[in-house]
Amino acid sequence: MRLNKFMASCGVASRRKCDEIIMEGRVKINAKVVKKLGVQVDTTKDLVTVDDGAIRIKGDCEYYLLNKPVGYVTTVSDPQGRKTVMDLIPESRKRLYPIGRLDYNTSGLLLVTNDGELTQKLTHPSFELGKTYVAKVLGEVTLLDVAKLRGGVDIGGFVTSKAEVNLISANKKESRVKLTIHEGKNRQVRKMFKAIGKNVVELERIAIGKINLSGLKVGECRPLTDKEISYLKEV
Ligand code: URA
């Protein structure tokens, strides 16, 4: 496919405008700047970037970022008839589903898509993109507790790997802790606090890698931007 047509199919700009962008030296094919017009792209294997950001033909995939409220199940349909996260996503003819899961009582950032390849990548155990949570915990979390959580704790036959853990606030009554983990065991954050003798009473996921909730209210959802989609595919 001609480079300008490919760029237009990716939503960069009109073909004429794409020609200008090419002549400005902002486009690379496989890391080499291309300034000539009329160059062909092999859409199956060439990597095309504009201003060093990869571009792709807009396909059939949809991507949403949801701020999940407490009281919704992370599933496509619930046999018990409870509200599911899909109730909060716009109607689509695509078979959308959540990537990974948040507990019924956990709120925050959840990705929803029909991109099987991305889902496999993001949920694979070897995938190390950090997931960041804020936990409200009963009682005082001490610096010693923080050190334990950072180094790894036994959550029942599994020792968690190193985590970034910081106290937001702590007093005798309750503490707030921000932590980034690189695994996704079932109820992992709650179990990590259990392991140090503490109970989580509120849990919110605020980020996955560099993707964050940035102003999205609880219960709201929005499509991921092209930049966010490229980031998740390339990271
Ligand atoms: N850890 C938990 O304990 N619960 C979640 O929903 C996500 C991470």
mmCIF file of C-alpha atoms and ligand atoms in Angstrom:
data_model
loop_
_atom_site.group_PDB
_atom_site.id
_atom_site.type_symbol
_atom_site.label_atom_id
_atom_site.label_comp_id
_atom_site.label_asym_id
_atom_site.label_seq_id
_atom_site.Cartn_x
_atom_site.Cartn_y
_atom_site.Cartn_z
ATOM 1 C CA MET A 1 0.000 0.000 0.000
ATOM 2 C CA ARG A 2 1.209 3.534 -0.784
ATOM 3 C CA LEU A 3 2.631 5.228 2.304
ATOM 4 C CA ASN A 4 0.243 8.201 2.243
ATOM 5 C CA LYS A 5 -2.768 5.893 1.854
ATOM 6 C CA PHE A 6 -1.535 3.764 4.734
ATOM 7 C CA MET A 7 -1.091 6.846 6.930
ATOM 8 C CA ALA A 8 -4.575 8.096 6.067
ATOM 9 C CA SER A 9 -6.048 4.652 6.897
ATOM 10 C CA CYS A 10 -4.397 4.941 10.284
ATOM 11 C CA GLY A 11 -6.199 8.221 10.855
ATOM 12 C CA VAL A 12 -3.063 10.414 10.717
ATOM 13 C CA ALA A 13 -4.524 12.980 8.279
ATOM 14 C CA SER A 14 -5.770 13.321 4.676
ATOM 15 C CA ARG A 15 -3.515 11.819 1.992
ATOM 16 C CA ARG A 16 -2.418 15.301 0.837
ATOM 17 C CA LYS A 17 -1.557 16.351 4.394
ATOM 18 C CA CYS A 18 0.243 13.011 4.873
ATOM 19 C CA ASP A 19 2.437 13.841 1.842
ATOM 20 C CA GLU A 20 3.429 17.081 3.581
ATOM 21 C CA ILE A 21 4.218 15.199 6.796
ATOM 22 C CA ILE A 22 6.364 12.757 4.797
ATOM 23 C CA MET A 23 8.268 15.603 3.100
ATOM 24 C CA GLU A 24 8.907 17.208 6.493
ATOM 25 C CA GLY A 25 10.906 14.097 7.405
ATOM 26 C CA ARG A 26 8.601 13.089 10.246
ATOM 27 C CA VAL A 27 7.876 9.598 8.941
ATOM 28 C CA LYS A 28 10.054 6.519 9.335
ATOM 29 C CA ILE A 29 9.634 3.048 7.895
ATOM 30 C CA ASN A 30 11.509 0.467 9.959
ATOM 31 C CA ALA A 31 13.410 3.248 11.749
ATOM 32 C CA LYS A 32 14.614 4.946 8.493
ATOM 33 C CA VAL A 33 13.317 8.401 7.583
ATOM 34 C CA VAL A 34 11.409 8.359 4.293
ATOM 35 C CA LYS A 35 11.022 11.694 2.507
ATOM 36 C CA LYS A 36 10.158 10.374 -0.961
ATOM 37 C CA LEU A 37 6.500 10.244 -1.982
ATOM 38 C CA GLY A 38 5.009 7.091 -3.475
ATOM 39 C CA VAL A 39 6.957 4.620 -1.330
ATOM 40 C CA GLN A 40 5.143 1.308 -0.729
ATOM 41 C CA VAL A 41 4.500 -0.148 2.734
ATOM 42 C CA ASP A 42 4.114 -3.841 3.506
ATOM 43 C CA THR A 43 1.266 -3.542 5.992
ATOM 44 C CA THR A 44 1.931 -7.030 7.365
ATOM 45 C CA LYS A 45 5.462 -6.358 8.543
ATOM 46 C CA ASP A 46 6.696 -2.781 8.133
ATOM 47 C CA LEU A 47 6.782 -0.572 11.219
ATOM 48 C CA VAL A 48 5.719 2.952 10.311
ATOM 49 C CA THR A 49 6.152 5.804 12.770
ATOM 50 C CA VAL A 50 5.089 9.456 12.645
ATOM 51 C CA ASP A 51 7.054 11.692 15.006
ATOM 52 C CA ASP A 52 8.430 8.425 16.449
ATOM 53 C CA GLY A 53 4.982 7.067 17.405
ATOM 54 C CA ALA A 54 3.925 3.810 15.722
ATOM 55 C CA ILE A 55 0.766 3.959 13.595
ATOM 56 C CA ARG A 56 -1.623 1.174 12.652
ATOM 57 C CA ILE A 57 -4.674 0.781 10.465
ATOM 58 C CA LYS A 58 -7.761 1.242 12.558
ATOM 59 C CA GLY A 59 -9.077 -2.282 12.854
ATOM 60 C CA ASP A 60 -12.093 -3.953 14.333
ATOM 61 C CA CYS A 61 -10.838 -3.682 17.870
ATOM 62 C CA GLU A 62 -12.395 -1.460 20.497
ATOM 63 C CA TYR A 63 -10.719 -0.361 23.708
ATOM 64 C CA TYR A 64 -12.337 1.242 26.729
ATOM 65 C CA LEU A 65 -11.081 2.476 30.047
ATOM 66 C CA LEU A 66 -13.655 2.128 32.819
ATOM 67 C CA ASN A 67 -13.612 3.520 36.339
ATOM 68 C CA LYS A 68 -15.314 0.528 37.944
ATOM 69 C CA PRO A 69 -17.504 1.245 40.945
ATOM 70 C CA VAL A 70 -17.695 -1.082 43.951
ATOM 71 C CA GLY A 71 -20.665 -3.485 43.594
ATOM 72 C CA TYR A 72 -20.095 -4.556 39.994
ATOM 73 C CA VAL A 73 -18.810 -7.987 38.987
ATOM 74 C CA THR A 74 -15.923 -8.132 36.521
ATOM 75 C CA THR A 75 -17.486 -10.514 34.042
ATOM 76 C CA VAL A 76 -19.521 -10.419 30.850
ATOM 77 C CA SER A 77 -22.579 -12.010 32.431
ATOM 78 C CA ASP A 78 -23.316 -13.029 36.008
ATOM 79 C CA PRO A 79 -25.379 -16.165 36.730
ATOM 80 C CA GLN A 80 -26.532 -14.533 39.999
ATOM 81 C CA GLY A 81 -27.918 -11.563 38.081
ATOM 82 C CA ARG A 82 -25.658 -8.982 39.715
ATOM 83 C CA LYS A 83 -24.619 -5.807 37.890
ATOM 84 C CA THR A 84 -21.573 -6.406 35.688
ATOM 85 C CA VAL A 85 -18.932 -3.998 34.414
ATOM 86 C CA MET A 86 -20.363 -4.497 30.918
ATOM 87 C CA ASP A 87 -23.472 -2.572 32.033
ATOM 88 C CA LEU A 88 -21.224 0.504 32.084
ATOM 89 C CA ILE A 89 -19.730 0.093 28.587
ATOM 90 C CA PRO A 90 -21.480 1.491 25.465
ATOM 91 C CA GLU A 91 -23.480 -1.061 23.448
ATOM 92 C CA SER A 92 -21.312 -2.672 20.798
ATOM 93 C CA ARG A 93 -21.784 -5.334 18.183
ATOM 94 C CA LYS A 94 -18.325 -6.563 19.111
ATOM 95 C CA ARG A 95 -17.849 -9.195 21.793
ATOM 96 C CA LEU A 96 -16.177 -7.024 24.396
ATOM 97 C CA TYR A 97 -14.834 -8.306 27.701
ATOM 98 C CA PRO A 98 -12.729 -7.019 30.600
ATOM 99 C CA ILE A 99 -8.952 -7.522 30.636
ATOM 100 C CA GLY A 100 -8.162 -9.190 33.945
ATOM 101 C CA ARG A 101 -10.401 -8.569 36.913
ATOM 102 C CA LEU A 102 -11.124 -6.397 39.906
ATOM 103 C CA ASP A 103 -12.982 -7.796 42.921
ATOM 104 C CA TYR A 104 -16.629 -6.942 43.507
ATOM 105 C CA ASN A 105 -15.492 -4.630 46.325
ATOM 106 C CA THR A 106 -12.625 -3.029 44.418
ATOM 107 C CA SER A 107 -13.064 0.126 42.352
ATOM 108 C CA GLY A 108 -10.940 1.772 39.701
ATOM 109 C CA LEU A 109 -9.226 1.291 36.405
ATOM 110 C CA LEU A 110 -10.357 -1.594 34.242
ATOM 111 C CA LEU A 111 -9.668 -2.098 30.538
ATOM 112 C CA VAL A 112 -12.363 -3.566 28.291
ATOM 113 C CA THR A 113 -11.718 -4.717 24.722
ATOM 114 C CA ASN A 114 -12.224 -7.383 22.086
ATOM 115 C CA ASP A 115 -8.490 -7.502 21.242
ATOM 116 C CA GLY A 116 -7.495 -11.057 22.131
ATOM 117 C CA GLU A 117 -3.824 -10.510 21.377
ATOM 118 C CA LEU A 118 -3.535 -7.535 23.733
ATOM 119 C CA THR A 119 -5.525 -9.364 26.422
ATOM 120 C CA GLN A 120 -3.198 -12.361 26.245
ATOM 121 C CA LYS A 121 -0.176 -10.106 26.526
ATOM 122 C CA LEU A 122 -1.459 -8.042 29.442
ATOM 123 C CA THR A 123 -2.685 -11.026 31.443
ATOM 124 C CA HIS A 124 0.304 -13.295 30.818
ATOM 125 C CA PRO A 125 2.159 -14.066 34.099
ATOM 126 C CA SER A 126 5.482 -12.960 32.572
ATOM 127 C CA PHE A 127 4.084 -9.524 31.804
ATOM 128 C CA GLU A 128 5.482 -6.992 34.194
ATOM 129 C CA LEU A 129 3.566 -3.788 33.645
ATOM 130 C CA GLY A 130 2.903 -2.383 37.112
ATOM 131 C CA LYS A 131 -0.594 -2.080 38.466
ATOM 132 C CA THR A 132 -0.975 0.693 41.005
ATOM 133 C CA TYR A 133 -3.491 0.598 43.852
ATOM 134 C CA VAL A 134 -4.462 2.790 46.761
ATOM 135 C CA ALA A 135 -5.578 0.745 49.758
ATOM 136 C CA LYS A 136 -7.342 2.015 52.858
ATOM 137 C CA VAL A 137 -6.344 -0.284 55.695
ATOM 138 C CA LEU A 138 -7.602 -0.615 59.270
ATOM 139 C CA GLY A 139 -4.997 0.274 61.885
ATOM 140 C CA GLU A 140 -1.529 1.743 61.586
ATOM 141 C CA VAL A 141 0.707 0.507 58.780
ATOM 142 C CA THR A 142 4.269 0.987 60.027
ATOM 143 C CA LEU A 143 7.477 1.516 58.111
ATOM 144 C CA LEU A 144 8.408 -2.052 59.010
ATOM 145 C CA ASP A 145 5.157 -3.236 57.381
ATOM 146 C CA VAL A 146 6.016 -1.190 54.299
ATOM 147 C CA ALA A 147 9.469 -2.798 54.143
ATOM 148 C CA LYS A 148 7.880 -6.273 54.360
ATOM 149 C CA LEU A 149 5.403 -5.503 51.576
ATOM 150 C CA ARG A 150 8.198 -4.087 49.418
ATOM 151 C CA GLY A 151 10.378 -7.139 49.793
ATOM 152 C CA GLY A 152 7.639 -9.747 49.241
ATOM 153 C CA VAL A 153 5.242 -11.550 51.572
ATOM 154 C CA ASP A 154 3.807 -15.073 51.630
ATOM 155 C CA ILE A 155 0.186 -14.932 50.533
ATOM 156 C CA GLY A 156 -0.420 -18.666 50.950
ATOM 157 C CA GLY A 157 2.022 -20.776 48.967
ATOM 158 C CA PHE A 158 3.225 -17.824 46.914
ATOM 159 C CA VAL A 159 5.739 -15.151 47.833
ATOM 160 C CA THR A 160 5.008 -11.867 46.114
ATOM 161 C CA SER A 161 7.813 -10.225 44.190
ATOM 162 C CA LYS A 162 9.247 -6.793 44.908
ATOM 163 C CA ALA A 163 6.665 -4.046 44.966
ATOM 164 C CA GLU A 164 6.759 -0.270 45.190
ATOM 165 C CA VAL A 165 5.003 0.663 48.417
ATOM 166 C CA ASN A 166 4.506 4.110 49.952
ATOM 167 C CA LEU A 167 2.528 5.376 52.898
ATOM 168 C CA ILE A 168 0.100 8.143 52.024
ATOM 169 C CA SER A 169 -1.054 8.505 55.641
ATOM 170 C CA ALA A 170 -1.014 6.396 58.773
ATOM 171 C CA ASN A 171 -2.517 6.679 62.263
ATOM 172 C CA LYS A 172 -3.751 4.249 64.911
ATOM 173 C CA LYS A 173 -7.220 4.113 63.328
ATOM 174 C CA GLU A 174 -6.453 3.716 59.632
ATOM 175 C CA SER A 175 -3.775 4.037 56.967
ATOM 176 C CA ARG A 176 -3.671 4.725 53.251
ATOM 177 C CA VAL A 177 -1.037 3.000 51.198
ATOM 178 C CA LYS A 178 -0.108 3.313 47.531
ATOM 179 C CA LEU A 179 1.435 0.226 46.004
ATOM 180 C CA THR A 180 2.491 -0.966 42.582
ATOM 181 C CA ILE A 181 2.634 -4.690 41.997
ATOM 182 C CA HIS A 182 3.850 -6.614 38.987
ATOM 183 C CA GLU A 183 1.767 -9.763 39.369
ATOM 184 C CA GLY A 184 -1.933 -10.423 39.302
ATOM 185 C CA LYS A 185 -2.749 -13.184 41.771
ATOM 186 C CA ASN A 186 -6.349 -13.451 42.880
ATOM 187 C CA ARG A 187 -7.104 -10.829 45.561
ATOM 188 C CA GLN A 188 -3.373 -10.197 45.771
ATOM 189 C CA VAL A 189 -3.394 -6.780 47.454
ATOM 190 C CA ARG A 190 -5.885 -7.849 50.127
ATOM 191 C CA LYS A 191 -3.844 -11.011 50.762
ATOM 192 C CA MET A 192 -0.595 -9.015 50.982
ATOM 193 C CA PHE A 193 -2.070 -6.894 53.771
ATOM 194 C CA LYS A 194 -3.543 -9.998 55.440
ATOM 195 C CA ALA A 195 -0.001 -11.396 55.452
ATOM 196 C CA ILE A 196 1.115 -8.462 57.643
ATOM 197 C CA GLY A 197 -1.995 -8.743 59.829
ATOM 198 C CA LYS A 198 -3.981 -5.874 58.326
ATOM 199 C CA ASN A 199 -7.433 -5.658 56.745
ATOM 200 C CA VAL A 200 -8.103 -3.691 53.560
ATOM 201 C CA VAL A 201 -11.415 -1.853 53.793
ATOM 202 C CA GLU A 202 -11.218 0.064 50.498
ATOM 203 C CA LEU A 203 -9.211 -0.701 47.400
ATOM 204 C CA GLU A 204 -8.912 1.318 44.222
ATOM 205 C CA ARG A 205 -6.751 0.637 41.161
ATOM 206 C CA ILE A 206 -5.505 3.980 39.908
ATOM 207 C CA ALA A 207 -3.142 2.971 37.088
ATOM 208 C CA ILE A 208 -1.886 0.224 34.813
ATOM 209 C CA GLY A 209 1.598 1.225 33.671
ATOM 210 C CA LYS A 210 1.305 4.807 32.445
ATOM 211 C CA ILE A 211 -2.450 4.540 31.826
ATOM 212 C CA ASN A 212 -4.354 6.256 34.614
ATOM 213 C CA LEU A 213 -7.862 7.345 35.504
ATOM 214 C CA SER A 214 -7.036 11.040 34.975
ATOM 215 C CA GLY A 215 -10.328 12.672 35.883
ATOM 216 C CA LEU A 216 -12.651 9.834 34.860
ATOM 217 C CA LYS A 217 -15.401 9.664 37.481
ATOM 218 C CA VAL A 218 -16.493 6.419 39.161
ATOM 219 C CA GLY A 219 -18.889 4.577 36.806
ATOM 220 C CA GLU A 220 -17.695 6.481 33.733
ATOM 221 C CA CYS A 221 -15.892 5.020 30.779
ATOM 222 C CA ARG A 222 -14.116 6.415 27.732
ATOM 223 C CA PRO A 223 -12.389 4.964 24.658
ATOM 224 C CA LEU A 224 -8.625 4.642 24.997
ATOM 225 C CA THR A 225 -6.723 7.185 22.896
ATOM 226 C CA ASP A 226 -4.590 5.981 19.969
ATOM 227 C CA LYS A 227 -1.534 6.927 22.015
ATOM 228 C CA GLU A 228 -2.679 4.757 24.936
ATOM 229 C CA ILE A 229 -3.441 1.826 22.610
ATOM 230 C CA SER A 230 0.005 2.063 20.976
ATOM 231 C CA TYR A 231 1.634 2.286 24.412
ATOM 232 C CA LEU A 232 -0.075 -0.910 25.623
ATOM 233 C CA LYS A 233 0.803 -2.761 22.433
ATOM 234 C CA GLU A 234 4.424 -1.695 22.482
ATOM 235 C CA VAL A 235 5.310 -1.744 26.146
HETATM 236 N N1 URA B 1 -5.909 -7.084 44.523
HETATM 237 C C1 URA B 1 -7.011 -7.349 45.217
HETATM 238 O O1 URA B 1 -6.946 -7.792 46.360
HETATM 239 N N2 URA B 1 -8.201 -7.113 44.653
HETATM 240 C C2 URA B 1 -8.337 -6.605 43.402
HETATM 241 O O2 URA B 1 -9.454 -6.392 42.925
HETATM 242 C C3 URA B 1 -7.165 -6.327 42.687
HETATM 243 C C4 URA B 1 -5.954 -6.570 43.263
#
